[in-house]
Coordinates of C-alpha atoms in Angstrom, one line a residue:
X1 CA 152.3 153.1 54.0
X2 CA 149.7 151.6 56.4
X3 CA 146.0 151.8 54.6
X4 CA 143.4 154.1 56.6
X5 CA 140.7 151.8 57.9
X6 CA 137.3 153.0 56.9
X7 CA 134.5 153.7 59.4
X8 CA 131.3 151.5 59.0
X9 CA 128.6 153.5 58.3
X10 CA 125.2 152.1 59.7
X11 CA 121.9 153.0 58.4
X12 CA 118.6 151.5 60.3
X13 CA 115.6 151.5 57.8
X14 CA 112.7 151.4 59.4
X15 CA 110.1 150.7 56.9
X16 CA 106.7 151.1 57.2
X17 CA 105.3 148.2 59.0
X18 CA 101.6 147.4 59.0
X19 CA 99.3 147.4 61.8
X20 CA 98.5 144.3 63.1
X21 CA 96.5 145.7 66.2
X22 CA 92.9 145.4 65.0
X23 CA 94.4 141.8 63.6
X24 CA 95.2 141.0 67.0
X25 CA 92.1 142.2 68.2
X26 CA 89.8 140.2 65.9
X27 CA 91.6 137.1 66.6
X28 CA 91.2 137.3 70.3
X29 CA 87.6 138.2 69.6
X30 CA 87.1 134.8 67.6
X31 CA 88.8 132.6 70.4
X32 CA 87.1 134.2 73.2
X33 CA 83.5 133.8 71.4
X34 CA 84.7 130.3 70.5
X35 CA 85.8 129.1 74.2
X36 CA 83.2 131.2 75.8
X37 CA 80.2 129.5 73.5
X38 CA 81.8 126.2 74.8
X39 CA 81.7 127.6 78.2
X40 CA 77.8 127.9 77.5
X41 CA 77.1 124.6 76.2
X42 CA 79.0 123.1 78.7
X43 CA 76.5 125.5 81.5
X44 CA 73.5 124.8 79.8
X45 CA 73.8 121.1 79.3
X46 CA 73.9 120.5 82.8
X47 CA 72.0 123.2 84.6
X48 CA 68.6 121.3 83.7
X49 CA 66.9 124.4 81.6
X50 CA 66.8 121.4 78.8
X51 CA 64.1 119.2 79.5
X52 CA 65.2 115.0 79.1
X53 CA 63.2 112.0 78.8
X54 CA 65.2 110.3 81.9
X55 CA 65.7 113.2 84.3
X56 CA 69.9 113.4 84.1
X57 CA 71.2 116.4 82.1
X58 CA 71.8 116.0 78.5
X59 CA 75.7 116.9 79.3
X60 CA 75.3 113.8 80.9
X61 CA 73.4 111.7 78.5
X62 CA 75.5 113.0 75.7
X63 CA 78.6 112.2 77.3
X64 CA 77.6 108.7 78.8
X65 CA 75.6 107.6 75.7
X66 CA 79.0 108.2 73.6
X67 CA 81.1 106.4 76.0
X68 CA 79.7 103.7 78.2
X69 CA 81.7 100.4 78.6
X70 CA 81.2 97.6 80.6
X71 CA 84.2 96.7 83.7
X72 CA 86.1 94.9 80.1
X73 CA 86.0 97.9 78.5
X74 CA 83.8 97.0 75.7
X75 CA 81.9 100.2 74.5
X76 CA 78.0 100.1 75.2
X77 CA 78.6 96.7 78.1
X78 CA 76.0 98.4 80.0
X79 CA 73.5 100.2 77.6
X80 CA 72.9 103.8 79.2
X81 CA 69.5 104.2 77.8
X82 CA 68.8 108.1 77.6
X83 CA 64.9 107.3 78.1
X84 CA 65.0 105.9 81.2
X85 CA 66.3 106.3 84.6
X86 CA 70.1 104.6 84.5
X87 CA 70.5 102.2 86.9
X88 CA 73.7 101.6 89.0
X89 CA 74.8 98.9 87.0
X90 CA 74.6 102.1 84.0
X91 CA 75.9 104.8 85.7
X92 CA 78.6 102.4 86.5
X93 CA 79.7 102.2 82.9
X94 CA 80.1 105.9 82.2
X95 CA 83.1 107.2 83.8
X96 CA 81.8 110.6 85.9
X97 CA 79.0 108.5 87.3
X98 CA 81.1 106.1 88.8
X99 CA 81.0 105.3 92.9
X100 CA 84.9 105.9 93.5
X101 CA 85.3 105.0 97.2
X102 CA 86.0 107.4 99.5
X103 CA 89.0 106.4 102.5
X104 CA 87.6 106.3 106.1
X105 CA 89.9 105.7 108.6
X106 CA 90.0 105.1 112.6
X107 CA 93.5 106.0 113.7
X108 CA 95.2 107.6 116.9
X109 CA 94.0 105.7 119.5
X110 CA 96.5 103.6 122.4
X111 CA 95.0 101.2 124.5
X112 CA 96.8 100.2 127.9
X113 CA 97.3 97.5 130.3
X114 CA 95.0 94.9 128.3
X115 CA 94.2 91.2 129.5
X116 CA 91.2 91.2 126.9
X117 CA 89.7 94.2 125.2
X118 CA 87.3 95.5 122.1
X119 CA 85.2 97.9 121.0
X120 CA 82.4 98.4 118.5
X121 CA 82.9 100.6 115.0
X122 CA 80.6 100.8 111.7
X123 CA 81.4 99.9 108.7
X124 CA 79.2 102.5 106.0
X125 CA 78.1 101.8 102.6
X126 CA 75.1 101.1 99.9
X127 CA 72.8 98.5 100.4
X128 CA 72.6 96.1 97.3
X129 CA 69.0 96.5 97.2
X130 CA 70.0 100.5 96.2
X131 CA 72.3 99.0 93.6
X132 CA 70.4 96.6 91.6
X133 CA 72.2 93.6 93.5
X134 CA 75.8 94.6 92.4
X135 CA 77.8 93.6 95.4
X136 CA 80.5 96.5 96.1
X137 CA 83.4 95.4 97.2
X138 CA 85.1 97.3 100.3
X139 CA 88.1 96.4 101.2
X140 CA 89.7 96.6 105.0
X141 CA 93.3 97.3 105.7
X142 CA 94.1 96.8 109.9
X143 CA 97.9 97.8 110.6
X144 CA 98.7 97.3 114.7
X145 CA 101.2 96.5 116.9
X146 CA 101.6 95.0 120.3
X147 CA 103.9 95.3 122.9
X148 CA 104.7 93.7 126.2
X149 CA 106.7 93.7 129.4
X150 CA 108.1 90.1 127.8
X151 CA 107.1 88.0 125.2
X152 CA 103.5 87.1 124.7
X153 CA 101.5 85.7 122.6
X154 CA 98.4 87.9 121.5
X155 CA 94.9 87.7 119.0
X156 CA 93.3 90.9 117.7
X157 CA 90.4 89.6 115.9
X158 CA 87.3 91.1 113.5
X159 CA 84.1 89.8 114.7
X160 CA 80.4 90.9 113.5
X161 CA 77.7 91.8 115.6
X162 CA 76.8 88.7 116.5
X163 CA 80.2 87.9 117.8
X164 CA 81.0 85.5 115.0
X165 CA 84.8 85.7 113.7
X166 CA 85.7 87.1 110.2
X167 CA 88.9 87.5 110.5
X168 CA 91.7 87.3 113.0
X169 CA 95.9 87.7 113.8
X170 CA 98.1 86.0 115.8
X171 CA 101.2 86.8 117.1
X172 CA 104.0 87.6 119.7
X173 CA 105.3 90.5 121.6
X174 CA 108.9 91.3 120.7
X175 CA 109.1 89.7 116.8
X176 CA 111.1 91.5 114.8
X177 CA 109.8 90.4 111.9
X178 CA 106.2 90.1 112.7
X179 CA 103.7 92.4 111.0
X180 CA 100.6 92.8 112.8
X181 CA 97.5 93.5 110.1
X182 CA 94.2 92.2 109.0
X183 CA 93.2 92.8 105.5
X184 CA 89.6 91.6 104.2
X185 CA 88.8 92.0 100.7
X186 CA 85.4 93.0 101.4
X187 CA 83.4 94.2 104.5
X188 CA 79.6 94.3 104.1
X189 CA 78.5 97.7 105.8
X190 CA 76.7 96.8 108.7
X191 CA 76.8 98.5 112.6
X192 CA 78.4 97.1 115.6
X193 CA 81.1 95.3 113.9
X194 CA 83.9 94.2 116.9
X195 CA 87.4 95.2 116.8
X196 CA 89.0 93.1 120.2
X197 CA 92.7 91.9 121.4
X198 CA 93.1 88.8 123.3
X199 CA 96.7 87.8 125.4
X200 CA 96.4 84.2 124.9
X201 CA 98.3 83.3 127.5
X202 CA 96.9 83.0 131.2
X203 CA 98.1 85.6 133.5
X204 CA 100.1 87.7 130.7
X205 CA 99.0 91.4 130.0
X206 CA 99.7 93.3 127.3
X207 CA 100.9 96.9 128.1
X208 CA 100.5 98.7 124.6
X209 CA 98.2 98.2 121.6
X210 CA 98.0 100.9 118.5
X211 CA 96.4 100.6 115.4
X212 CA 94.6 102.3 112.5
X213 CA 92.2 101.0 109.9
X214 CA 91.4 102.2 106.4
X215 CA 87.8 101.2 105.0
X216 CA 86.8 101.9 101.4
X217 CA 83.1 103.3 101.8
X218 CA 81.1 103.5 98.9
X219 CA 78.0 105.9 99.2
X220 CA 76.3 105.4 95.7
X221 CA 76.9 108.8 94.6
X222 CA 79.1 109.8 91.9
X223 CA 81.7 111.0 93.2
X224 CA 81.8 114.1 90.3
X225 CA 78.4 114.5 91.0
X226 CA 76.1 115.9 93.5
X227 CA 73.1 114.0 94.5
X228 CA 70.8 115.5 92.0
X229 CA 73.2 114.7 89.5
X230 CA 74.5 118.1 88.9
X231 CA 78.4 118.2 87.3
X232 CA 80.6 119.5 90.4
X233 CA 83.7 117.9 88.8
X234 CA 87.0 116.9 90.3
X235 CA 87.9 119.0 94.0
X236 CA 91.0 120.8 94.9
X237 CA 92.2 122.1 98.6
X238 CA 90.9 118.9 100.8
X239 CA 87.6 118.8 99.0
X240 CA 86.2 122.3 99.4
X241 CA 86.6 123.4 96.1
X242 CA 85.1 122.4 92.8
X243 CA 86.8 124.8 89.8
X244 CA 84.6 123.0 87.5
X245 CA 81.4 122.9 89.1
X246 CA 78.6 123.8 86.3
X247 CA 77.6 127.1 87.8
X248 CA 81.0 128.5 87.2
X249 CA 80.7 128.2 83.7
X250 CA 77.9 130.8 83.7
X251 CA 80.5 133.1 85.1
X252 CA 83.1 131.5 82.6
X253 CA 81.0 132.4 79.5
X254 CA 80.6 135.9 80.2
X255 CA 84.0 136.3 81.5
X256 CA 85.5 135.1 78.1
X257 CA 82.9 137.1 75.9
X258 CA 84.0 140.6 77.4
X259 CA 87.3 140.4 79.3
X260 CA 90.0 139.5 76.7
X261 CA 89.5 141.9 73.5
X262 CA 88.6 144.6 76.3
X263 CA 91.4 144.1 78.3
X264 CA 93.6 144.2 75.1
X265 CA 91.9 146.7 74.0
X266 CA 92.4 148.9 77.3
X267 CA 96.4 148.3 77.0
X268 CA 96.3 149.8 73.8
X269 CA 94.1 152.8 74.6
X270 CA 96.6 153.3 77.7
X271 CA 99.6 153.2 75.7
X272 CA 98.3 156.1 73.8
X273 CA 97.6 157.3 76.4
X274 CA 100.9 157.4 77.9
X275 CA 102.1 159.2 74.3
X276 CA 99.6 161.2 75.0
X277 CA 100.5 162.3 78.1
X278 CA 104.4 163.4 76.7
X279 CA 103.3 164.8 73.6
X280 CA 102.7 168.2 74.9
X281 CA 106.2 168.7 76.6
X282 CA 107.7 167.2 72.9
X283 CA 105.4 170.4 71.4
X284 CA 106.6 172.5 73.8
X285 CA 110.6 171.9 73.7
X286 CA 110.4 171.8 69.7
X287 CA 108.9 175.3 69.9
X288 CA 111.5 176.4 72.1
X289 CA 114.2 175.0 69.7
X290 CA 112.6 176.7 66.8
X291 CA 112.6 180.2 68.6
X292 CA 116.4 179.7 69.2
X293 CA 117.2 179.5 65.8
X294 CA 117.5 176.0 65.2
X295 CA 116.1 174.3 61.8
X296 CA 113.1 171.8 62.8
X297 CA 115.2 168.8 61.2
X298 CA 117.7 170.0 63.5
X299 CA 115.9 170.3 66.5
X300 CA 113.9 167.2 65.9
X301 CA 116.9 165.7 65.4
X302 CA 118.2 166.8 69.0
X303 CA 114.8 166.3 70.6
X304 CA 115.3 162.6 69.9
X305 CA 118.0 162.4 72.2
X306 CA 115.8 163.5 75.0
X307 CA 113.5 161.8 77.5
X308 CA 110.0 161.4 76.5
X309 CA 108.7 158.6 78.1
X310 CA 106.3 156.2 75.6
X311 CA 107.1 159.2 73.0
X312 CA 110.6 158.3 72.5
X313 CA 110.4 155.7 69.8
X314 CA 108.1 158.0 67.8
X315 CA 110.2 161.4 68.3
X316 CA 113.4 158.7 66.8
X317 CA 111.3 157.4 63.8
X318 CA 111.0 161.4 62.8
X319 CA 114.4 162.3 63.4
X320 CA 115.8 158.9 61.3
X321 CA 113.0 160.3 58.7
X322 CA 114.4 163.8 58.4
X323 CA 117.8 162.7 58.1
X324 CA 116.8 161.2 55.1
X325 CA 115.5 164.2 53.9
X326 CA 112.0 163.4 54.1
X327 CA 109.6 166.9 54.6
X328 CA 108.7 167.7 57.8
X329 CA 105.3 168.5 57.0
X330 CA 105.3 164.5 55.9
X331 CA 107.1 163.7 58.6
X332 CA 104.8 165.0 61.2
X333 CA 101.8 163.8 59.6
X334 CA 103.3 160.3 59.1
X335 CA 103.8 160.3 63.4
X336 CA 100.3 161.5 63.7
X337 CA 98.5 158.3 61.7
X338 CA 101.1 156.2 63.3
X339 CA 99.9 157.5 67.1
X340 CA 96.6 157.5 65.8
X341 CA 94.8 159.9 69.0
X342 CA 92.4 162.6 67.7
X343 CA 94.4 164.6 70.3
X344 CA 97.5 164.3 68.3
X345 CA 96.0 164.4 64.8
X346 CA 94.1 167.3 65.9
X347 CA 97.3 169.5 67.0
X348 CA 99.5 167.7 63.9
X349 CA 97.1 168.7 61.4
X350 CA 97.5 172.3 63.1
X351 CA 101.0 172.1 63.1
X352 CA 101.3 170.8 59.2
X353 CA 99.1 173.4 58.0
X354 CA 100.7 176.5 59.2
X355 CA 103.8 174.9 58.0
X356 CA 102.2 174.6 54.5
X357 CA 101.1 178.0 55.0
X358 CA 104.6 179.9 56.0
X359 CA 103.2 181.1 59.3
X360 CA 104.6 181.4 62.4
X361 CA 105.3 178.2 63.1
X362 CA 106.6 178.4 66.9
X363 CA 103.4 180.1 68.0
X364 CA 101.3 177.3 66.7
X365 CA 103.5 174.8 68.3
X366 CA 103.1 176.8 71.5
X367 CA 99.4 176.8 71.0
X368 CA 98.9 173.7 70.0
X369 CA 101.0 172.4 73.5
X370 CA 98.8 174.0 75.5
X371 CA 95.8 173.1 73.6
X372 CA 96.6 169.4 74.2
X373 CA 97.7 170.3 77.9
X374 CA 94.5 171.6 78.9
X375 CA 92.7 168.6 77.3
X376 CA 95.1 166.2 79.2
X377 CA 94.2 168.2 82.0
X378 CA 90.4 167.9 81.7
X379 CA 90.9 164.6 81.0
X380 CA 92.5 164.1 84.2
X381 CA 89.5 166.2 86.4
X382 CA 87.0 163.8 84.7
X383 CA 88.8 160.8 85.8
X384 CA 89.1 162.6 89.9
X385 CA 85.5 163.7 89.6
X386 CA 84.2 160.4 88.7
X387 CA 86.5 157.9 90.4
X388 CA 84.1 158.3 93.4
X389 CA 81.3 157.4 91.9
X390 CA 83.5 154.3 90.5
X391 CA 84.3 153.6 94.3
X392 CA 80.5 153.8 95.3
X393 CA 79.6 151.0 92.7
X394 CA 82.6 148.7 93.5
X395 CA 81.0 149.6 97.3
X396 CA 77.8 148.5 96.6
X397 CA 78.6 145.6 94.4
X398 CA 81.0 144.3 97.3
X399 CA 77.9 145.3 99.5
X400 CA 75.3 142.7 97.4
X401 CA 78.0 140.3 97.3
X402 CA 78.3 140.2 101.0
X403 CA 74.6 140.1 101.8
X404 CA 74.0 137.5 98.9
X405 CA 76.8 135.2 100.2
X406 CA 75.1 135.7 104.0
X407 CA 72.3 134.9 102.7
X408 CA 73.3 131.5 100.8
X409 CA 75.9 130.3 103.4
X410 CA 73.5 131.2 106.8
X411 CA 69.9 132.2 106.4
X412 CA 68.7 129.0 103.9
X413 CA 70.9 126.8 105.1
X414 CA 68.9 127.4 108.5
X415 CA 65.9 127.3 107.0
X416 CA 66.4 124.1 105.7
X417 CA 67.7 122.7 108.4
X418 CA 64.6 123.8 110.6
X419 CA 62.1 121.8 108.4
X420 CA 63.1 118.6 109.3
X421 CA 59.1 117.2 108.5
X422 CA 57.9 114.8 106.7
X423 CA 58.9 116.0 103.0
X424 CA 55.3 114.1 101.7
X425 CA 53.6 116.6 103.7
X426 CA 55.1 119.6 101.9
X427 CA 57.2 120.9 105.2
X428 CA 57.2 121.3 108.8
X429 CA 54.0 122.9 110.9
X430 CA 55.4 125.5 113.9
X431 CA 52.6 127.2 115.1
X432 CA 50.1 128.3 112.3
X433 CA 53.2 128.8 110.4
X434 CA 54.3 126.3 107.7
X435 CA 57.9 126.0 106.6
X436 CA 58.3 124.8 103.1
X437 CA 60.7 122.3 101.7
X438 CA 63.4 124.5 100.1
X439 CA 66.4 123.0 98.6
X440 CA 69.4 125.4 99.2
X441 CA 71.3 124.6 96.0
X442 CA 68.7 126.1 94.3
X443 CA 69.1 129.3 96.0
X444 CA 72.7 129.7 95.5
X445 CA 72.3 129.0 91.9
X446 CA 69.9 132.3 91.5
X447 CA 71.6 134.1 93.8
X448 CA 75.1 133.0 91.8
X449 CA 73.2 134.2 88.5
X450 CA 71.7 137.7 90.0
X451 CA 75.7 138.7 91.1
X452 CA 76.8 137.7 87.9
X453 CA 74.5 140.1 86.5
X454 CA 74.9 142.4 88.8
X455 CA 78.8 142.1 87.8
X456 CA 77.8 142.8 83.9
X457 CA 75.5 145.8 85.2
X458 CA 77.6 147.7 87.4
X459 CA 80.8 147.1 86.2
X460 CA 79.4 148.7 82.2
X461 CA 78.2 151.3 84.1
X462 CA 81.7 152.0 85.9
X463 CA 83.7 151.8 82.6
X464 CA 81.4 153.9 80.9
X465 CA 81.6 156.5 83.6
X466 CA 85.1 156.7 83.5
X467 CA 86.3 156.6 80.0
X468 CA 82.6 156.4 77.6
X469 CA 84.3 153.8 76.5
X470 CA 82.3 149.7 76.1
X471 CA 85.8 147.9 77.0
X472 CA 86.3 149.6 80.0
X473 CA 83.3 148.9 81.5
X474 CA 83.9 145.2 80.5
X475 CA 87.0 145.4 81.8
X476 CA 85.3 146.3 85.3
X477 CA 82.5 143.8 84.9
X478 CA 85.3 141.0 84.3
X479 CA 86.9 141.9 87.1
X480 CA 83.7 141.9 89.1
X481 CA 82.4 138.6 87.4
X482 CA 86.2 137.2 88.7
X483 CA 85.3 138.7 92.4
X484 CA 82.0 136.8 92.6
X485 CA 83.8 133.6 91.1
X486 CA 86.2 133.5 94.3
X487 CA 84.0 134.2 97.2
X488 CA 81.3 131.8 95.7
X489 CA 83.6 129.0 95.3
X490 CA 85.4 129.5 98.5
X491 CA 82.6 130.1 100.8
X492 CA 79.0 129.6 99.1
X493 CA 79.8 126.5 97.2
X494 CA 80.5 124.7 99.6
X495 CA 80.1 120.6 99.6
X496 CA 77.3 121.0 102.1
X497 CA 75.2 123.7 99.8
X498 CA 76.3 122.2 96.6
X499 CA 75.1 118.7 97.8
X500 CA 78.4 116.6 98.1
X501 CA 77.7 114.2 101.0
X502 CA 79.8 113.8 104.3
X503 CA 81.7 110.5 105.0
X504 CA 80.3 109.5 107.8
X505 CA 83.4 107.6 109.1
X506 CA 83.3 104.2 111.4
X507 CA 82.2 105.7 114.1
X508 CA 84.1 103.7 117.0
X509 CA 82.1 103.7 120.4
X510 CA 83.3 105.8 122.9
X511 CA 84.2 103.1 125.6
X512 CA 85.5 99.6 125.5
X513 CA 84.2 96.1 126.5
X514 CA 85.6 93.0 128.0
X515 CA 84.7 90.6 125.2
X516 CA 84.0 87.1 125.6
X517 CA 87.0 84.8 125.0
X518 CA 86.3 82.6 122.2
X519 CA 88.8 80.0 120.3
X520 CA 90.6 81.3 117.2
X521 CA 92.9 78.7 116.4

């Protein structure tokens, strides 16, 4: 006789775990005041409110005095002496005031039909004198190629302004494997350097010459700095951008004090929200049970098997509770410190004491469903009577953004560039009108500052509005301090307004000459 297999029977326990949200919440709280303090430091230490004995920040004189070498890598090679104005040979040694060279090129140019041919190009660069006597070296890199109607031999030679050679290639038409290039180690910036082409032999024309050349320029300027030795920090998107640049840490450190804990913070209120917003229905259907007979273990028991949205883990937890014979008035009160909502401990605590009380039980279910219905309902008018207002202060921050950006990107850049007097006079003389010296980054840092405030201002007031709630109107104000972030560091800081100087290329002439023909060897 075959044995009767025996169903499993599975229980699921679910203990009382505890909460770990206010843990979570306190530990976001101590990273955020952590990296947000560092976000202040790192602000402060270069936006010169702390006076220095040699004029460069103290971010700077902290971080070069610590780690200075010489080109052998020796620590302190080149002492960077935080009382005194650091010379190039100093700023050389720290590695974020270092000249990196910048790539200037001449490319895309044919020339045609040439018997002998050249034009003139600049080579930029720092004068010794402005670097203590270091020679910089800037290397040259000339790629070309020449082509005939047959086989001729050719020169394309590097003169100086004076027409003396400094460097020079020969070759001939058709070579495979001939590479036509000049490289010079070093090119000394001077204007009116000579770039010409020679056919070599008499008679003979060449019919195609193309070319480009790549010049290392070194301006003097660090190239993570600005030219008031400001951190900007490495660029993204061709240049235009600098993620680092000190100002955004102002934004950075608010940003990290407010947004994260309130943004958590404002998940969890919405999740209760969202039990909330089911909890009356759930009052409402166990009511309904109850009038048709049905035990509450029995109907909560059935309830759990409907849909209740955020509710439905909750309405389970009571129904696996009852089924182990737990007390409903337990039971209900359990759900109601778990949900935690003074909406829901208010109608629980209703609900548990008629229970105690042998009343009527489905009539204060009924009541207490509509009682947190019409709440959910006011709650709901507050937040369509208000969200206009919301919309007006998102309107008018968007509004001061605008005009501040205009303001930073067109009017003072005009005005600057209007006052092009002598700066020892104090400006430029239209009129009986004097036009100061301004200095535009110093306008987009205090107009940066007054949006950021702005941000923290209007964006408290629009949480507080909607909800009375602190972490909602952080929320808001990080989303606003984000806002001003973006446009600022895609339009106002822009290398021109943040002091990042333009290469100024080679600047080939705009017509070529017939040099004169000289012997090359």
């Amino acid at each position: 006789m075959a044995r009767k297999k025996k169903n499993k029977i599975v229980v699921e326990l679910d203990f009382p775990k505890d909460d770990t949200t206010l843990t979570k919440l306190y530990a976001i709280l101590v990273i955020s005041i952590i990296l947000g303090l560092s976000s202040c430091v790192m602000w402060a230490t270069n936006s010169g409110f702390i006076p220095t004995s040699n004029g460069e920040p103290m971010f700077t004189n902290l971080y070069c005095g610590a780690t200075a070498q010489d080109s052998s890598g020796n620590p302190m090679g080149h002492h960077f002496n935080t009382n005194q104005k650091p010379s190039y040979a100093a700023n050389s040694s720290c590695t974020i005031l270092q000249d990196d060279p910048d790539r200037v090129t001449w490319a895309g140019e044919e020339w045609t039909g040439i018997d002998k041919r050249g034009k003139n190009f600049d080579v930029p660069g720092v004068s010794p004198e402005a670097t203590g006597g270091v020679p910089l070296d800037q290397p040259l890199w000339l790629n070309c190629s020449v082509t005939a109607d047959s086989p001729t031999e050719y020169t394309v030679a590097i003169r100086d302004k004076y027409a003396d050679l400094i460097d020079h290639f020969n070759g001939t038409t058709g070579k495979d494997n001939e590479k036509c290039n000049i490289f010079l180690e070093s090119i000394p910036p001077d204007t009116r350097y000579e770039l010409v082409i020679f056919s070599t032999e008499e008679g003979k024309y060449l019919t195609e010459f193309n070319f480009d050349m790549t010049v290392h320029y070194y301006d003097g300027i660090p190239t993570n700095m600005n030219n008031k030795s400001l951190w900007i920090g490495p660029s993204i998107l061709g240049g235009n951008v600098h993620p680092v640049i000190f100002l955004n840490f102002f934004g950075f450190t608010f940003f990290l004090f407010i947004f994260p804990a309130s943004y958590y913070w404002e998940k969890i209120e919405e999740e209760k929200n969202r039990v909330e917003e089911k909890f009356p229905d759930f009052l409402r259907d166990l009511a309904e049970y109850w009038k048709g007979g049905l035990s509450m273990t029995v109907a909560v028991q059935t309830l759990a098997m409907s849909e209740y949205g955020a509710l439905n883990d909750e309405v389970k937890k009571m129904s696996d509770q009852l089924s182990w014979g737990v007390k409903f008035s337990d039971v209900i009160v359990q759900f109601a410190n778990r949900v935690g909502t003074p909406l829901v401990q208010r109608a629980i605590a209703l609900i548990a004491e008629a229970d105690r009380a042998g009343g009527k039980i489905s009539d204060i279910l009924v009541t207490a469903a509509n009682d947190s219905r019409e709440l959910k309902f006011l709650e709901g008018e507050r937040k369509r009577a208000i969200g206009s207002y919301i919309a007006v202060i998102w309107t008018s921050y968007f509004v001061f953004l605008g005009v501040i950006v205009v303001l930073a990107k067109v009017f003072i850049p005009a005005i600057a560039g209007s006052n092009n007097g002598d700066e020892s006079s104090g400006g430029s003389t239209i009129g009986n009108m004097t036009i100061r010296n301004i200095d535009p980054l110093f306008f987009v840092t205090i107009f940066y500052y007054g949006v950021t405030m702005q941000a923290l201002g209007n964006g408290t007031m629009a949480g507080l509005m909607a909800t009375g709630r602190f972490s909602t109107g952080f929320k808001h104000s990080g989303y606003m301090i984000v806002v001003a972030l973006v446009i600022f560091n895609f339009i106002a800081f822009s290398p021109d307004l943040i002091g990042v100087t333009t290469t100024p290329g080679l600047n080939p002439s705009s017509g070529t000459f017939v040099p004169s023909l000289l012997y090359f060897g």
